[in-house]
Short mmCIF file of C-alpha atoms and ligand atoms in Angstrom, two decimals:
data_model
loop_
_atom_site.label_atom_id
_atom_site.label_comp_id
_atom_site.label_asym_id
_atom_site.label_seq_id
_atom_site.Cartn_x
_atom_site.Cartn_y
_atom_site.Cartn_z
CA UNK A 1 1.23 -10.36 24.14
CA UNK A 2 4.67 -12.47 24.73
CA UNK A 3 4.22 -15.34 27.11
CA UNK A 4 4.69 -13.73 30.40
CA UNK A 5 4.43 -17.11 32.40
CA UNK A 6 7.77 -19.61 31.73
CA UNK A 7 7.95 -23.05 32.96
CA UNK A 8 11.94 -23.32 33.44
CA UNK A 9 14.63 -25.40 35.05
CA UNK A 10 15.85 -24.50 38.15
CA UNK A 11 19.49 -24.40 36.65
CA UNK A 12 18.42 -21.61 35.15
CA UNK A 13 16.98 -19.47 38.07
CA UNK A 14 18.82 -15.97 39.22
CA UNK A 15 18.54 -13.91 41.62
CA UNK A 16 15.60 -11.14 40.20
CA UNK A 17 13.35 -13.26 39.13
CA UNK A 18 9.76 -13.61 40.08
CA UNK A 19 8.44 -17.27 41.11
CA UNK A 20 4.84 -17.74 39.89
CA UNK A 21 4.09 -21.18 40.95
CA UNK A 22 6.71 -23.39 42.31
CA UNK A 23 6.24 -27.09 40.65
CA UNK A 24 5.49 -28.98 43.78
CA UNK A 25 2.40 -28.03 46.47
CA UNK A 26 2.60 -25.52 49.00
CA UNK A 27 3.09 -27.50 51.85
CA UNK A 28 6.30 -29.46 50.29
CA UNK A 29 8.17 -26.12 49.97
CA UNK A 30 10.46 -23.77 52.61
CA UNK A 31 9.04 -20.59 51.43
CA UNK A 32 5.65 -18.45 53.53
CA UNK A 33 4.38 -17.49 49.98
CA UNK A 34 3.64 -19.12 46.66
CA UNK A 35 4.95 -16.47 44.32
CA UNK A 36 7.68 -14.38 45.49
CA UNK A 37 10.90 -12.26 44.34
CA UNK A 38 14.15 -14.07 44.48
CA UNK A 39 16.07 -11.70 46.13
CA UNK A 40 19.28 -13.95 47.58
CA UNK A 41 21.21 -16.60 46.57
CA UNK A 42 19.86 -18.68 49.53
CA UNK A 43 16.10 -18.64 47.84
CA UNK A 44 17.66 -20.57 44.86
CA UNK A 45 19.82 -22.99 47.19
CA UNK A 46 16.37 -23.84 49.40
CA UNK A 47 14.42 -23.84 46.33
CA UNK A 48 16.97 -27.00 44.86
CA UNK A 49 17.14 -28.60 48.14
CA UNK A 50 13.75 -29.15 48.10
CA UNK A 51 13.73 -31.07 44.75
CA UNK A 52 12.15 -28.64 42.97
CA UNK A 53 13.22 -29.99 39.24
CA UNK A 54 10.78 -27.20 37.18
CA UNK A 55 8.53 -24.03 37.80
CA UNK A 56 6.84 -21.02 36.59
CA UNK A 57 8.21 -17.33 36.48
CA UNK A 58 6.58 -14.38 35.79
CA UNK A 59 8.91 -12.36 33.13
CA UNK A 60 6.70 -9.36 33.73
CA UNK A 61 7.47 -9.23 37.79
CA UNK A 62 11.02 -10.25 37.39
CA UNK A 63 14.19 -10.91 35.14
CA UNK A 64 13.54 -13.56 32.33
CA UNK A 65 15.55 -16.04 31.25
CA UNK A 66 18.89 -14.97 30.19
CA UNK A 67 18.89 -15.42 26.31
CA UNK A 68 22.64 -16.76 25.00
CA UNK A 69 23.24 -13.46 23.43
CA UNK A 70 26.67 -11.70 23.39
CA UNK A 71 26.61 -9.26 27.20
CA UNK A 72 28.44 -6.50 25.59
CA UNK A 73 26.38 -3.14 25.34
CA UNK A 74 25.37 -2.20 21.99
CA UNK A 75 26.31 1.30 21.46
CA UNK A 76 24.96 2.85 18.29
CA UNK A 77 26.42 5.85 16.94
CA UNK A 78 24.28 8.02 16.30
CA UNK A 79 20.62 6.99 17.37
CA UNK A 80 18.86 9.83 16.04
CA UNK A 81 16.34 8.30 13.92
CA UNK A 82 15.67 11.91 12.26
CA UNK A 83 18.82 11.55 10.18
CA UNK A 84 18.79 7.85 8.95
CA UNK A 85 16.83 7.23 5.63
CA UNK A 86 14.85 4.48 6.37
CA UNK A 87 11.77 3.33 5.38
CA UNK A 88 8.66 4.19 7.99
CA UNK A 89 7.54 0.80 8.60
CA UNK A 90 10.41 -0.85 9.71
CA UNK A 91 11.02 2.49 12.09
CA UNK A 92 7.44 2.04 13.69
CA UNK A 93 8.10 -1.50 14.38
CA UNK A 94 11.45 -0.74 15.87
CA UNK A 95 10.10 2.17 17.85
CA UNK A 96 7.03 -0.54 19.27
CA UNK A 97 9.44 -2.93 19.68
CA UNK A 98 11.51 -0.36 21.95
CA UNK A 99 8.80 0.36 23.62
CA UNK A 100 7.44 -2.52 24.42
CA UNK A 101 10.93 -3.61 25.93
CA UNK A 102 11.15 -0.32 27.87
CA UNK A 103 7.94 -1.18 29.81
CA UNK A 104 9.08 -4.46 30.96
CA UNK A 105 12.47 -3.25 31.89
CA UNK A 106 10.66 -0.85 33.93
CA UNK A 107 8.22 -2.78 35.76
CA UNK A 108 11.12 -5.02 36.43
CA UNK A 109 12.73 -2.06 38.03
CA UNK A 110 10.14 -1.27 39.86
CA UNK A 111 9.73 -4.68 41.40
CA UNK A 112 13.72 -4.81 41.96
CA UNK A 113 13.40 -1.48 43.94
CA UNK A 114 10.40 -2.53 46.06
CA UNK A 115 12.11 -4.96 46.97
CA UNK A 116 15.68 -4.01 47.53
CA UNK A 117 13.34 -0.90 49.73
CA UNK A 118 11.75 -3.41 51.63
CA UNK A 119 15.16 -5.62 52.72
CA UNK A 120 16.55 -2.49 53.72
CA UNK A 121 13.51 -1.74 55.93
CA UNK A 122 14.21 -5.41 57.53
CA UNK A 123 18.00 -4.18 57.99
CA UNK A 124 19.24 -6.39 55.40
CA UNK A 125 22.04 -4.62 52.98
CA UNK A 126 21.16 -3.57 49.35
CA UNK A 127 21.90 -6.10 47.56
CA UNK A 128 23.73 -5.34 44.23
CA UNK A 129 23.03 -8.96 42.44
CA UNK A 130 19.25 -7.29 42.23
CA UNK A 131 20.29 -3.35 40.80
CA UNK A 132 23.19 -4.58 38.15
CA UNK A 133 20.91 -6.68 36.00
CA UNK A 134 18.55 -4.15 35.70
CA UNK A 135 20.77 -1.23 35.36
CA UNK A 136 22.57 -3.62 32.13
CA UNK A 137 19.23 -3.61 30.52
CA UNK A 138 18.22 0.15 31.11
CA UNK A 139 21.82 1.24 29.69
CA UNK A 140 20.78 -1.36 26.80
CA UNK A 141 17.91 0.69 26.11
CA UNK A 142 19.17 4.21 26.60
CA UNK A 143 22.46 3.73 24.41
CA UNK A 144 19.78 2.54 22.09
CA UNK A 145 17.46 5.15 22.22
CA UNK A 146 16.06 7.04 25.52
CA UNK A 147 13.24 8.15 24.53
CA UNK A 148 11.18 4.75 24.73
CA UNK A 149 12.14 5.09 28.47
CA UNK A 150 12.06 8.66 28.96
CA UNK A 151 8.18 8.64 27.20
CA UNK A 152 7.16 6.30 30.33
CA UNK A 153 8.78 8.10 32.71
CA UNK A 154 5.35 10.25 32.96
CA UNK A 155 3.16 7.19 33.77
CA UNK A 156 2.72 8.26 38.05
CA UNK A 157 0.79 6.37 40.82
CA UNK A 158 1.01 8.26 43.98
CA UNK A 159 1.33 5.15 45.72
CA UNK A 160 4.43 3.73 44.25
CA UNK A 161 5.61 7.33 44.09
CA UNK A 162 9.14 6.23 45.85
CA UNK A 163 9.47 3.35 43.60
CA UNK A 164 8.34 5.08 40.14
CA UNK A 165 10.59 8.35 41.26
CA UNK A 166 13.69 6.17 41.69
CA UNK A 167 13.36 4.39 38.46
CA UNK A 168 12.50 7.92 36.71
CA UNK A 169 16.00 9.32 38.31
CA UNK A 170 17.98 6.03 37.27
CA UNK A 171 16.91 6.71 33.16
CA UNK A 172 17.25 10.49 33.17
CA UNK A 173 20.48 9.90 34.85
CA UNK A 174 21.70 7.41 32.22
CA UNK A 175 20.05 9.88 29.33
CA UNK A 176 21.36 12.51 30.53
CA UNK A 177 24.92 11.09 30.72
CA UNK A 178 24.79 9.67 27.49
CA UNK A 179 23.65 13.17 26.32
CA UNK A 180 27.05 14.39 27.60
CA UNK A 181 28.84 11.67 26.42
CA UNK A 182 30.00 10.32 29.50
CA UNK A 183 32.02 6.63 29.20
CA UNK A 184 29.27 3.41 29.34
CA UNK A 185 30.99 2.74 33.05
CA UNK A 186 30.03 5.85 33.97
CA UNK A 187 26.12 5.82 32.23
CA UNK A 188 25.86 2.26 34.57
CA UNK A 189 27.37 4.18 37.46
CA UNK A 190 25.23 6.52 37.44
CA UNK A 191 22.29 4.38 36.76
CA UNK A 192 22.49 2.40 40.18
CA UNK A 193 23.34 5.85 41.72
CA UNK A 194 19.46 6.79 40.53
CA UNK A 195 17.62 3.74 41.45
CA UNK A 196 19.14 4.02 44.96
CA UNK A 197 19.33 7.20 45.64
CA UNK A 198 16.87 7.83 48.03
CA UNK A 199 17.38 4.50 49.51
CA UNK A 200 17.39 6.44 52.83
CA UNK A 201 13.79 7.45 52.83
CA UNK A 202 13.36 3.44 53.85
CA UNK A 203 13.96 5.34 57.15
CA UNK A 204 11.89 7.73 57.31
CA UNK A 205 8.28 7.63 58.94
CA UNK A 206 5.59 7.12 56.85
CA UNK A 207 3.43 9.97 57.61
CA UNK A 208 6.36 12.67 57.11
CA UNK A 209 7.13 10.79 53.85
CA UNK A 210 3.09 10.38 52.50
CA UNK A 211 1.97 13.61 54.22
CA UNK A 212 -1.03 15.41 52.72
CA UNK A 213 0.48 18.77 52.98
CA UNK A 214 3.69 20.72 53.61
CA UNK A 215 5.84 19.54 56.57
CA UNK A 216 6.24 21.58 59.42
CA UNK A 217 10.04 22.77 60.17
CA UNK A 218 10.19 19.77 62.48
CA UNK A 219 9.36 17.63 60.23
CA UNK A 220 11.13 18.65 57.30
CA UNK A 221 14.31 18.64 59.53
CA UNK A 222 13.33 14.61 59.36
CA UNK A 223 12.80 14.62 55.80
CA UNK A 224 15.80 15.78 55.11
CA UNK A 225 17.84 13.07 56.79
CA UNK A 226 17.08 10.62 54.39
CA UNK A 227 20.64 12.08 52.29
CA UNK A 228 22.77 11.14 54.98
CA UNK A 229 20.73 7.85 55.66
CA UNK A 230 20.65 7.11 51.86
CA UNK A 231 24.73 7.74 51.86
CA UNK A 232 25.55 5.84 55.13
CA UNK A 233 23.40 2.83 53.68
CA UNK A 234 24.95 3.09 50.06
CA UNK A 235 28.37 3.36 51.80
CA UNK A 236 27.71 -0.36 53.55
CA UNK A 237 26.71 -1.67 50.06
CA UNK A 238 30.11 -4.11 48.47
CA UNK A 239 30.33 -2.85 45.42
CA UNK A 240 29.19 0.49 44.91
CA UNK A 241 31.41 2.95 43.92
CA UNK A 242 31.86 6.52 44.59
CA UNK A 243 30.03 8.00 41.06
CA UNK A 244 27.04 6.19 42.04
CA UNK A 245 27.51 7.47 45.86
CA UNK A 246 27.32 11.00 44.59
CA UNK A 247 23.95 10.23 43.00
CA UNK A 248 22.51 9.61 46.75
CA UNK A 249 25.06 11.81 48.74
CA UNK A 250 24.79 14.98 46.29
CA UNK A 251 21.20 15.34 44.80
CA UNK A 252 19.91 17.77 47.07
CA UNK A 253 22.66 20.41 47.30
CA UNK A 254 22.20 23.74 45.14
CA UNK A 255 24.66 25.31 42.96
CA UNK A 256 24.15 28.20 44.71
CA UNK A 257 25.00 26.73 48.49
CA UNK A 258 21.56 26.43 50.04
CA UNK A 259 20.89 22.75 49.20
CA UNK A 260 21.35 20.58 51.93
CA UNK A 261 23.08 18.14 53.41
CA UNK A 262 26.49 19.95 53.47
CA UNK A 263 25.12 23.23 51.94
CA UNK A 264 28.15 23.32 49.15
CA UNK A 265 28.22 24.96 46.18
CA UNK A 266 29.58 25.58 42.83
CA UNK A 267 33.08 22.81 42.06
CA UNK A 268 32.59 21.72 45.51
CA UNK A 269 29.38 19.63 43.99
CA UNK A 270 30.78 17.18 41.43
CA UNK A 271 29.16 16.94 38.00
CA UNK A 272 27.36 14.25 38.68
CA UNK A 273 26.11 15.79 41.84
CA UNK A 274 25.29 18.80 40.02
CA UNK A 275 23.23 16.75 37.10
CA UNK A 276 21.66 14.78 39.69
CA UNK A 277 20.10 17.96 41.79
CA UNK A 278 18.64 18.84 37.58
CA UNK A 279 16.66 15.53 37.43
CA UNK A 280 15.98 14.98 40.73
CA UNK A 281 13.81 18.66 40.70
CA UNK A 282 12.43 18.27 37.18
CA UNK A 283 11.05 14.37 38.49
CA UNK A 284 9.64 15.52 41.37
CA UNK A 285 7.98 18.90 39.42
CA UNK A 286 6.41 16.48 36.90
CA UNK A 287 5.39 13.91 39.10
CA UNK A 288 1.51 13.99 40.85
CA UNK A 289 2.16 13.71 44.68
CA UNK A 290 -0.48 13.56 47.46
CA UNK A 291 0.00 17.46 47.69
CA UNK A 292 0.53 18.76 44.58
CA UNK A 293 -0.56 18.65 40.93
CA UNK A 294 2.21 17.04 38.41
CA UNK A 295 3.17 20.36 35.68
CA UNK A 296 3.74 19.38 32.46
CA UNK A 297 7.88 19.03 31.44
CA UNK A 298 7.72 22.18 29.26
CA UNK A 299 6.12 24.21 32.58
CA UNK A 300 8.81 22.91 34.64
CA UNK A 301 11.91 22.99 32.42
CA UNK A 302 10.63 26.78 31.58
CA UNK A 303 10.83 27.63 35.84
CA UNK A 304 13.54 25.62 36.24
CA UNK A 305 14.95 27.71 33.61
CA UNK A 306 14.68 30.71 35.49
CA UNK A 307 16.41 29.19 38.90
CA UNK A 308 19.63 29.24 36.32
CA UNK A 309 21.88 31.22 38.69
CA UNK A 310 21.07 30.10 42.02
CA UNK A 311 19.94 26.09 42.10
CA UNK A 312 21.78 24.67 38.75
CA UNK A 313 24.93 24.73 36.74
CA UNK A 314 23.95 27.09 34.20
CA UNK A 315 25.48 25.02 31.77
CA UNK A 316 24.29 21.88 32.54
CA UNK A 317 20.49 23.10 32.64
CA UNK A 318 20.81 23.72 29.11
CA UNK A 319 22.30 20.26 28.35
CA UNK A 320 19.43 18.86 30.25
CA UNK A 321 16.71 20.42 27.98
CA UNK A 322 18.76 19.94 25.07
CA UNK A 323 18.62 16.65 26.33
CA UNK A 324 15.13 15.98 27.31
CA UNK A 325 13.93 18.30 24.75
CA UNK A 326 11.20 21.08 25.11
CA UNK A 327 8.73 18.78 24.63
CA UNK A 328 9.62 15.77 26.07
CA UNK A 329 8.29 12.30 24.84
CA UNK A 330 4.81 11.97 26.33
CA UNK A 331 3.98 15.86 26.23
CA UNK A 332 0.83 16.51 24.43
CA UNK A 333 1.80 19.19 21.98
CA UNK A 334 -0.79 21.62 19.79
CA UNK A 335 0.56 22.38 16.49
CA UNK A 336 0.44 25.08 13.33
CA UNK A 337 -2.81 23.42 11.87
CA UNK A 338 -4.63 22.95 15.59
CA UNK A 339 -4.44 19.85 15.64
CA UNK A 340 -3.33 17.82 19.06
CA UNK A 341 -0.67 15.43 18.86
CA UNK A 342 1.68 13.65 21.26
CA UNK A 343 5.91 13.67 21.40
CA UNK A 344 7.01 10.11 20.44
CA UNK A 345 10.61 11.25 20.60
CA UNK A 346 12.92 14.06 20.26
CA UNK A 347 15.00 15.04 17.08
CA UNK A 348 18.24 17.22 16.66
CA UNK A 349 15.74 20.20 16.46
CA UNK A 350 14.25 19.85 20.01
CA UNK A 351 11.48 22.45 18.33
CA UNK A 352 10.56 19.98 16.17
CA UNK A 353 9.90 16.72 17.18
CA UNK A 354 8.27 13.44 16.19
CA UNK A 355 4.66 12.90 16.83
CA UNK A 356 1.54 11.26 17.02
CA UNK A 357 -1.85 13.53 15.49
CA UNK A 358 -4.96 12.72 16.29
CA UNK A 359 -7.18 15.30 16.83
CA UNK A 360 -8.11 18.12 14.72
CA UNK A 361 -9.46 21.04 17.21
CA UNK A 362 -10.50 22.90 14.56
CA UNK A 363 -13.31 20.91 13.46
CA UNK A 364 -13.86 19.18 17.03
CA UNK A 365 -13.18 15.49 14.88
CA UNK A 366 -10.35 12.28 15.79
CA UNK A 367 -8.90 11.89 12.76
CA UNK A 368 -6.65 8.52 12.39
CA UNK A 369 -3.41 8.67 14.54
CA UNK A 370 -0.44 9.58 12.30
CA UNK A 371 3.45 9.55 13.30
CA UNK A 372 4.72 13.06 11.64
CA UNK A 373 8.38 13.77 11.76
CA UNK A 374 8.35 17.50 12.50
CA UNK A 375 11.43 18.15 11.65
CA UNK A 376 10.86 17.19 8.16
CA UNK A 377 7.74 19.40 7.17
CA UNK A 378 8.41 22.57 5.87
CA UNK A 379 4.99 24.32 7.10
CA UNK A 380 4.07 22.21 10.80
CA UNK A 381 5.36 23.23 14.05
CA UNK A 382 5.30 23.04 17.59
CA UNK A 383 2.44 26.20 18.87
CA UNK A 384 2.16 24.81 22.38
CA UNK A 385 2.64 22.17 24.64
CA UNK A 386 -0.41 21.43 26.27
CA UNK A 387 -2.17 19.50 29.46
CA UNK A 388 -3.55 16.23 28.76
CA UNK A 389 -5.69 17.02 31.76
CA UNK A 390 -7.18 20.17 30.60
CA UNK A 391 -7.84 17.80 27.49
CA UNK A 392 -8.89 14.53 29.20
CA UNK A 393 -6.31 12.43 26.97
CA UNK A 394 -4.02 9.94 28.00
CA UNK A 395 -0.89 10.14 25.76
CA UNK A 396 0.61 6.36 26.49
CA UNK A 397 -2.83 5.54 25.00
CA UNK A 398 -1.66 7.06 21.80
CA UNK A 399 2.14 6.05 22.36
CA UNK A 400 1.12 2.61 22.24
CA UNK A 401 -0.57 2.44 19.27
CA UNK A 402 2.59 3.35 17.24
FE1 FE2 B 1 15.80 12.74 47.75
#
């Protein structure tokens, strides 16, 4: 593992990172806490005004040091591994590598959002300094290649539901609007439109938003506020713009006019509206919560499929699976031979994707986990996609030994 833990200078502190030992005692420093988030300018200012010369940052918590690379986005034509002749060991290192860099830009994410939530609960404003960084290094890796992100975008704690969900809508956002090849502006847009979008529920009470159980009418009615709280807060934030707005404002109205705020319908929904009500369903359908079960992506894309006319653009649903793919990465899959495998990442057949074996049902053994590019075996294919409950496996498990 990388060094997590960096001694640095404070020249070269920012707002997002996370202090893990200030270089000075306790009681010679401003701040309640030894190891915190620096979440505004005026951390860094008190921090140098006490004389703090060095200290120690946690690069798994919080941003790490900017490296002097060029800021541009990379954008890679055509990302598809499938189709590029390459060798397969410098593809497994570059798929690790992407992996590995997913994770931290996701706990880093995470963190930002916790935090950013818990301002907000103090009536502080979001603070954009914490979402853009993060948002730059998600678009980084879903221009390169989404599916390191989308593959983690199954890991669920049903505490940190809020958090996880808000992160899983910011990358399916971007994915899905790099799918559609919408401009980079727009894939950052509607990146900070995901991560904030349900900014609002910072209002809500706790037991309506954690209850065990469905909500009465009553309650529900207070549920449901957190749109227009989410929109009035996002509409207070300097800098924000309106794609990102529609994110928040728009991902609960249905294509068929009996989504909610504003009940509209059809054109009257933007685009991005529309693709946000998509991912906002199929997260919240794949995620465990303290009432329900998590179904596996193929389950829910399939019933999703079949709302077509009344909740979703018709269109767009099928852009989203095309997208995601049948079998998204992270789905365990059984295939032709019975054996088990899990989806590393999609290919331009979304039938036929790349994958991890390692289990042969057949003959009840492990066998050694192999990465097989579906789409280029003649005989192998996709039977079923399968519940890694039902078989006690955890896929990351197998995703991180690629
Ligand atoms: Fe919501």
């Amino acid at each position: 593992m990388n060094n997590i833990i960096k001694t640095i200078h404070t020249n070269k502190l920012k707002k997002g990172m996370y202090i893990h030992e200030l270089d000075c005692t306790w009681i010679n420093h401003p701040f309640a806490r030894n190891q915190f988030i620096i979440s505004k300018q005026d951390d860094i200012k008190k921090i140098v005004d006490a004389g703090i010369k060095t200290l120690k940052i946690n690069t798994e918590k919080g941003l790490d040091v900017v490296k002097n690379k060029p800021k541009s986005i990379p954008v890679k034509t055509n990302p598809n591994l499938t189709s590029q002749k390459e060798s397969a060991a410098p593809k497994r290192n570059n798929l690790i590598q992407m992996r590995r860099e997913a994770k931290k830009i996701k706990r880093h994410a995470e963190h930002a959002i916790t935090t950013i939530m818990s301002n907000v609960k103090l009536g502080q404003q979001v603070e954009m300094e914490l979402v853009t960084p993060i948002v730059d290094k998600m678009a980084e890796s879903v221009l390169e290649n989404h599916n390191a992100l989308l593959g983690l975008s199954r890991i669920r704690h049903m505490d940190t539901y809020t958090f996880e969900h808000s992160v899983n809508i910011g990358v399916l956002m971007m994915s899905f609007a790099k799918y559609r090849r919408m401009s980079p502006q727009m894939i950052q847009d509607v990146g900070v439109g995901g991560l904030l979008h349900d900014i609002g529920k910072t209002l809500t009470p706790p037991e309506i938003l954690n209850k065990p159980g469905k909500l009465t009418d009553k309650e529900f009615i207070i549920m449901r506020r957190h749109v227009v709280d989410s929109k009035i807060i996002l509409e207070k934030t300097p800098g924000i713009n309106q794609n990102a707005l529609d994110v928040a404002a728009l991902h609960h109205e249905k294509y068929d006019g009996s989504g909610y705020p504003d009940g509209k319908k059809e054109d009257e929904i933007s685009q991005i509206g529309q693709m946000s009500a998509i991912v906002d369903v199929y997260d919240a359908l794949t995620a465990d919560r303290c009432y329900h079960k998590g179904k596996d992506p193929s389950v829910v894309l399939k019933r999703m499929l079949s709302w077509t006319n009344s909740h979703f653009n018709p269109q767009l649903i099928q852009e989203f699976i095309q997208c995601v793919g049948i079998y998204p990465p992270a789905t365990l899959v059984m295939l032709s031979n019975q054996h088990l495998a899990v989806v590393v990442e999609n290919t331009k057949n979304i039938l036929l994707p790349r994958v991890i074996v390692f289990l042969n049902t057949k003959k009840r053994e492990t066998i050694e986990p192999k990465l097989i590019d579906l789409s280029k075996q003649e005989k192998l294919k996709v039977i079923t996609s399968e519940s890694d409950k039902n078989w006690n496996v955890d896929p990351q498990k197998y995703l991180d030994m690629i």
